[in-house]
Short mmCIF file of C-alpha atoms and ligand atoms in Angstrom, two decimals:
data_model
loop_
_atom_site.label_atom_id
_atom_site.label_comp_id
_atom_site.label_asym_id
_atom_site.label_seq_id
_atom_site.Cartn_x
_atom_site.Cartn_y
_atom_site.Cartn_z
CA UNK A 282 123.17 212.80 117.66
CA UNK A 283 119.47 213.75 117.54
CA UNK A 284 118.90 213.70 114.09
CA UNK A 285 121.03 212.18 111.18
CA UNK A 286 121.83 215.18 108.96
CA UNK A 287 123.95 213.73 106.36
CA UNK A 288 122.63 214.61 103.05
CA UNK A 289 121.40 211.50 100.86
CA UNK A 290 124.15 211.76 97.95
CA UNK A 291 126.67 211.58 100.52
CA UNK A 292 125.18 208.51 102.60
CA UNK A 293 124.98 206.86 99.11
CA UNK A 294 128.59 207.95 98.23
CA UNK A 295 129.67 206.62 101.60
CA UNK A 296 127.86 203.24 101.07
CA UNK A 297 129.50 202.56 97.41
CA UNK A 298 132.76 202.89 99.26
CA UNK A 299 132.30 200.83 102.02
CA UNK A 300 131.21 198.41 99.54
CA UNK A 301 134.17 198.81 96.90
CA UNK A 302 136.65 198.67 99.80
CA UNK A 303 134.89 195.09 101.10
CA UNK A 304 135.22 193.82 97.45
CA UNK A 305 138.82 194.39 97.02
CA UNK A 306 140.37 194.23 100.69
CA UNK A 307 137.56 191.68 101.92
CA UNK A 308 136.10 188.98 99.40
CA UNK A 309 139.72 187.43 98.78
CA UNK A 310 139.64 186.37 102.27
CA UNK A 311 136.58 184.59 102.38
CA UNK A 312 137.23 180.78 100.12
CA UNK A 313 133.48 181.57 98.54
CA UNK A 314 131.41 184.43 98.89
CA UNK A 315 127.92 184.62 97.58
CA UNK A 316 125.97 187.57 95.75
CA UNK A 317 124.86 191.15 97.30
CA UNK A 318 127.07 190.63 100.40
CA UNK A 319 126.74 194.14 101.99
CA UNK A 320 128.99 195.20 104.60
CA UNK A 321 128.98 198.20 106.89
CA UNK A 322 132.42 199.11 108.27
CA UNK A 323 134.64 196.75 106.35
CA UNK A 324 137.67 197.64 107.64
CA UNK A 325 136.89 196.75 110.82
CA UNK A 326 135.78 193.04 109.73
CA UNK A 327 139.04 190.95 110.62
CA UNK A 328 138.91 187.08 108.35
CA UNK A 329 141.91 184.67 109.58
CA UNK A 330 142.69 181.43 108.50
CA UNK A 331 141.32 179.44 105.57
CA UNK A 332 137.34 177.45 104.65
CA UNK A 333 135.60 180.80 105.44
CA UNK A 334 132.72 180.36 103.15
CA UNK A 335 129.46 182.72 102.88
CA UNK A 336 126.77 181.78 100.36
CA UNK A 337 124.50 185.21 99.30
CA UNK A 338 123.20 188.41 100.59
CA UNK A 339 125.49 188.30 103.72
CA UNK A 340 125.13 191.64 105.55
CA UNK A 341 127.65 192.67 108.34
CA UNK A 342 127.60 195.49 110.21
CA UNK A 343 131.22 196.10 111.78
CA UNK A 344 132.13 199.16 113.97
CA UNK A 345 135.24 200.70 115.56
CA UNK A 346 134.31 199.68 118.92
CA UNK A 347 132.73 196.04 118.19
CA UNK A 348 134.38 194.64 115.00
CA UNK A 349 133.19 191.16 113.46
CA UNK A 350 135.92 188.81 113.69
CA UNK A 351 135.78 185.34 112.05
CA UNK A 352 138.71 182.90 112.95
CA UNK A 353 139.52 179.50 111.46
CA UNK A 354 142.24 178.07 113.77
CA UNK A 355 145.29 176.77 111.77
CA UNK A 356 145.28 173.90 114.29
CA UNK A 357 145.87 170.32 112.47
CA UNK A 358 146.23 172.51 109.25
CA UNK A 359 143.14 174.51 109.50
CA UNK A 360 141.09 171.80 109.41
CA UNK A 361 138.21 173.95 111.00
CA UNK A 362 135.42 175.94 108.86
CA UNK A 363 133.32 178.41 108.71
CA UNK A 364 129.71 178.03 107.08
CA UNK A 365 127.63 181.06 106.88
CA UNK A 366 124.33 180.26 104.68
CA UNK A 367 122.29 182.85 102.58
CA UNK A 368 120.62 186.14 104.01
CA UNK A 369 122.04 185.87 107.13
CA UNK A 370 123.23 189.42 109.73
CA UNK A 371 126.26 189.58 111.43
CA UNK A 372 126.17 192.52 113.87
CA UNK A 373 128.75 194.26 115.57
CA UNK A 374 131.02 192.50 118.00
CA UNK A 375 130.17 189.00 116.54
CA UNK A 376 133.21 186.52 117.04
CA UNK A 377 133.70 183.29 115.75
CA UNK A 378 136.17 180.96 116.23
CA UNK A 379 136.46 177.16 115.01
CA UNK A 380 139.10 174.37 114.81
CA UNK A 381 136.36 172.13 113.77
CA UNK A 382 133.60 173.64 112.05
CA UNK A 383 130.52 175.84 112.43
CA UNK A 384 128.03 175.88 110.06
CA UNK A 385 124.85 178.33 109.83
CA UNK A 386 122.16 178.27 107.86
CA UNK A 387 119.78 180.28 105.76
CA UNK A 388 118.33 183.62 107.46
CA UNK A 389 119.97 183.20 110.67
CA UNK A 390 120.78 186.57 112.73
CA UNK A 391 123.47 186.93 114.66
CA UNK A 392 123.24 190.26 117.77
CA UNK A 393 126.08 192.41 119.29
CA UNK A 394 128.66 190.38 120.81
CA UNK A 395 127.52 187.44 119.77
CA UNK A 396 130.37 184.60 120.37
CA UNK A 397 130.32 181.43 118.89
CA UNK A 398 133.73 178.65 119.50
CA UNK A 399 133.51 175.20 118.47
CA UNK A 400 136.38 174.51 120.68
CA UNK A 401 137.31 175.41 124.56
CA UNK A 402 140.73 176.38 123.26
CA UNK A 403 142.52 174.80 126.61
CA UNK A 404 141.78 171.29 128.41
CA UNK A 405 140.99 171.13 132.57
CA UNK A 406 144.51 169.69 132.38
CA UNK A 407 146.41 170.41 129.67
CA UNK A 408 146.15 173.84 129.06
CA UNK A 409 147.69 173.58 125.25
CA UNK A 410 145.10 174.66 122.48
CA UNK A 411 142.34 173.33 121.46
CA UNK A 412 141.16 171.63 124.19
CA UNK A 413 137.94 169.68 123.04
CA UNK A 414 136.48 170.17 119.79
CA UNK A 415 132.67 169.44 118.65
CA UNK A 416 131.28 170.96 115.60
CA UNK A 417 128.15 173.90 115.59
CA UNK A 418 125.49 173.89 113.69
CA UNK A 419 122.63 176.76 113.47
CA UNK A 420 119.91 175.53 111.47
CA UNK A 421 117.45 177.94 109.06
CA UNK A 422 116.22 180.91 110.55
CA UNK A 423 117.74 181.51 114.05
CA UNK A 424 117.77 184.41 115.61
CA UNK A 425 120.89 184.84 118.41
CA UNK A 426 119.70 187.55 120.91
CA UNK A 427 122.53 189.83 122.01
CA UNK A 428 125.46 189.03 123.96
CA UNK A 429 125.32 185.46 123.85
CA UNK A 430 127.87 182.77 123.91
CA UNK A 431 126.86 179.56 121.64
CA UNK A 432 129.97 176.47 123.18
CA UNK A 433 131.26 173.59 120.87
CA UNK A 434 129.12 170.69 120.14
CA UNK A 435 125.38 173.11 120.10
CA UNK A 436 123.15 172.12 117.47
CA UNK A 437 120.17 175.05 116.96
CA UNK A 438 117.02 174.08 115.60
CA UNK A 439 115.03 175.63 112.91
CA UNK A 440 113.18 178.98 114.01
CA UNK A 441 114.59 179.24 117.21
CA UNK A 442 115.74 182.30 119.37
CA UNK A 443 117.86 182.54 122.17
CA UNK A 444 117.20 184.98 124.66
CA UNK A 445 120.06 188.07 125.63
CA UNK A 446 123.34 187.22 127.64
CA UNK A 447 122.14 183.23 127.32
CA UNK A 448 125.49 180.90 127.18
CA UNK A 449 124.06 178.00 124.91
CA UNK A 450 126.16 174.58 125.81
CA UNK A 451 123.37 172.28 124.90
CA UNK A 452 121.10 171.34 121.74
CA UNK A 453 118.26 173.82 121.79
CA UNK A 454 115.38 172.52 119.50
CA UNK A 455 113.20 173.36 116.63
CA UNK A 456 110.99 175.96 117.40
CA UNK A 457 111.71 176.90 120.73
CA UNK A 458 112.83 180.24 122.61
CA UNK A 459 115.95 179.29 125.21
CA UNK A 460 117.70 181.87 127.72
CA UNK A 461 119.96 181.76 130.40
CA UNK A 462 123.11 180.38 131.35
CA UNK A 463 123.29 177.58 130.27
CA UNK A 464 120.43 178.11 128.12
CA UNK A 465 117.07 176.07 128.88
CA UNK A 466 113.41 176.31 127.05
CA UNK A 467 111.51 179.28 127.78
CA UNK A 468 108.98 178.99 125.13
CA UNK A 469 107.71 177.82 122.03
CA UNK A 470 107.04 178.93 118.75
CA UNK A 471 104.50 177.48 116.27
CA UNK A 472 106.66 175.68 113.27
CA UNK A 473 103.94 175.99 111.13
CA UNK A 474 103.14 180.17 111.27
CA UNK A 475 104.21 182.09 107.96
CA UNK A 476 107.57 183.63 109.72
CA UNK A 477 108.82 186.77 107.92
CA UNK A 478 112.41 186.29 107.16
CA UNK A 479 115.55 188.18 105.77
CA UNK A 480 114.96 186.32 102.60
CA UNK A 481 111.63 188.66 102.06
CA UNK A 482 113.50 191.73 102.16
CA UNK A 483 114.79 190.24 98.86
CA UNK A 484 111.98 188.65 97.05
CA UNK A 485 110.05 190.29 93.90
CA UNK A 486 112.66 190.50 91.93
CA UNK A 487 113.20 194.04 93.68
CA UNK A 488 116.94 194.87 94.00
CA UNK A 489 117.55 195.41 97.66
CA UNK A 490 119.55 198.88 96.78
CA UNK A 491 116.29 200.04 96.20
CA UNK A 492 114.48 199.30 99.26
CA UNK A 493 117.75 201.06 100.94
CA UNK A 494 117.31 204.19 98.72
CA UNK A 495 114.07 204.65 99.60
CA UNK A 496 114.34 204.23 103.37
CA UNK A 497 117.53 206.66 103.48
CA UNK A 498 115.79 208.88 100.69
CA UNK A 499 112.70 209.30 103.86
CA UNK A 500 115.20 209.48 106.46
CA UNK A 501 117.21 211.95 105.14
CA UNK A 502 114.71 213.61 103.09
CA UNK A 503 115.52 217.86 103.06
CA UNK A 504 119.22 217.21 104.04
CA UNK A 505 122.25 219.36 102.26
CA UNK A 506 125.94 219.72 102.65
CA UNK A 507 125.56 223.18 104.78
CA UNK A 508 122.79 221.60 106.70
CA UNK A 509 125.21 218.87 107.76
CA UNK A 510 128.33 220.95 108.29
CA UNK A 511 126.66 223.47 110.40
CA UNK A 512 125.14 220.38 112.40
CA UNK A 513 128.91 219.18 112.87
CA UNK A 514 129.93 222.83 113.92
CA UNK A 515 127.02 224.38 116.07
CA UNK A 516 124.68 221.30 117.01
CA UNK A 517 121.03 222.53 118.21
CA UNK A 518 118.19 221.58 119.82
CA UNK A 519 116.01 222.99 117.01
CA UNK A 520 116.87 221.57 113.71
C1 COA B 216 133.61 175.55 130.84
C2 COA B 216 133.90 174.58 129.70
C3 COA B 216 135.39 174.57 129.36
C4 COA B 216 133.46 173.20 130.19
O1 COA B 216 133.59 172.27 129.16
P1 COA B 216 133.24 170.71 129.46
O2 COA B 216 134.11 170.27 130.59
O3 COA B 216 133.33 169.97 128.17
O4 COA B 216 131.78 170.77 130.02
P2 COA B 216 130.42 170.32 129.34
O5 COA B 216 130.20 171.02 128.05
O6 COA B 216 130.38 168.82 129.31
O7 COA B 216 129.38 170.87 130.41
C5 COA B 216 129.32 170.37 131.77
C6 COA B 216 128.19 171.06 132.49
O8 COA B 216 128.53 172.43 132.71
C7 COA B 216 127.60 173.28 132.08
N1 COA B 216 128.39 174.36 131.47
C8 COA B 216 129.46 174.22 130.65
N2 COA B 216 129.94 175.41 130.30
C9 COA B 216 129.16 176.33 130.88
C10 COA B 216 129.16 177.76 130.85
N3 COA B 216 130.09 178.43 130.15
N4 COA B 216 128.20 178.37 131.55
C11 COA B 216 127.27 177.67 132.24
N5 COA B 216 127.25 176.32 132.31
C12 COA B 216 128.17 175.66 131.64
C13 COA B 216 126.92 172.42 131.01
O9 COA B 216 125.62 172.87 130.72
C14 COA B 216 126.89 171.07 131.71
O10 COA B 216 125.83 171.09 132.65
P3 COA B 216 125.15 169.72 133.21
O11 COA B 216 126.20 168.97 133.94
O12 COA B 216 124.03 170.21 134.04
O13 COA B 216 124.69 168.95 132.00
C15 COA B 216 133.13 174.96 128.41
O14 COA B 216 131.75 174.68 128.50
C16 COA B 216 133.28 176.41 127.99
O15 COA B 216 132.72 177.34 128.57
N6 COA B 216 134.09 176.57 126.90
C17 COA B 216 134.42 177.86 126.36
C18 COA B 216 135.82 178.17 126.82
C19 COA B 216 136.24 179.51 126.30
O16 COA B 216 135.53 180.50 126.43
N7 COA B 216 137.40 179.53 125.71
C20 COA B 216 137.86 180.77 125.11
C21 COA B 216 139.36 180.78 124.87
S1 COA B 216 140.34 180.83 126.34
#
């Protein structure tokens, strides 16, 4: 659509019930989950298995389409885990799957599509699950470009990004920018610049609620419920 013409009360309305339905459908599937965890689409967010653990401000954005899927294989008696740090995006499509263990850290982002398997899941030869099994790790403040594919055993350093469509089956360092398939350096970033992170959008003492009200309050500013119906009914060019 052109123009968002949902009225602000109802985005708000809309938003406390996404977020009711995650805390009584959602959080008892997760073993820990952390403060202000935010989720958009809940009910397409699918948890399996056990040692899902998120520590605070987790935001996922889940659609229809591309829901976010995290899987912890019951292989060996779930002996696989799932990490997720503080302040970190999940966005739609993102699927995870581990037998081993993946671990993420603080302010990471995760794009669309985004896969990440600590296992192959079948062997060259015997085709059986898991196949070979080697524990992920994103360190602090990575940022996973869309569509990519991270394989078992990938350590990412501190800061880094990883370019669109990249499949990641090596350890990509600290500071550095890696793309294609399989991954390699591209770039580098400076370790020592003042990075703006996810953690920002939290500091002050400012509850994040409010930053959201006042960006949909702008957005949606001069909205009402016959605005928005006759949008729905007899879309134009001209409002
Ligand atoms: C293809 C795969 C099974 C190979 O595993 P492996 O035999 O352990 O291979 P390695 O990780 O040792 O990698 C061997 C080489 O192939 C490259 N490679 C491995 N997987 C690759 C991939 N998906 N794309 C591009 N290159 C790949 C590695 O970079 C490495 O290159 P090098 O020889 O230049 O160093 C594995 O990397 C993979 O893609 N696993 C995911 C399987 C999957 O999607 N399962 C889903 C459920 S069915």
């Amino acid at each position: 659509v052109r123009r968002d013409h949902h009225p602000f009360w109802a985005e708000r309305a809309l938003d406390e019930l996404n977020q009711a339905w995650a805390r009584h459908f959602l959080f008892p599937q997760f073993d820990t989950i952390g403060a202000g965890a935010r989720f958009l689409g809940p009910n397409f967010v699918e948890i399996q298995g056990p040692n899902v653990r998120v520590a605070d401000h987790l935001h996922v954005f889940a659609t229809r389409q591309n829901p976010v899927s995290i899987c912890v294989d019951p292989y060996d008696g779930g002996v696989g885990h799932v990490n997720i740090g503080s302040y970190c995006v999940l966005s739609p499509g993102v699927r995870m799957r581990s037998a081993i263990g993946i671990d993420i850290g603080d302010n990471c982002m995760l794009a669309e599509g985004t896969y990440v398997t600590d296992a192959d899941w079948h062997d060259a030869y015997h085709r059986i699950y898991p196949g070979k099994r080697k524990p992920i790790r994103l360190r602090d403040n990575v940022w996973i470009g869309d569509g990519v594919t991270i394989c078992k055993g990938v350590t990412i350093g501190e800061n880094s990004i990883i370019g669109a469509c990249s499949v990641v089956t090596k350890d990509i360092p600290d500071n550095t920018i890696a793309a294609g398939n399989p991954a390699k350096p591209v770039g580098e970033l400076d370790g020592d610049a003042a990075f703006s992170k996810r953690e920002h959008l939290f500091a002050g003492g400012r509850p994040y609620q409010e930053y959201k009200d006042e960006y949909d309050r702008g957005r949606l500013q001069g909205n009402t419920l016959l605005g928005w119906a006759r949008s729905r009914l007899w879309p134009t060019r001209k409002l």
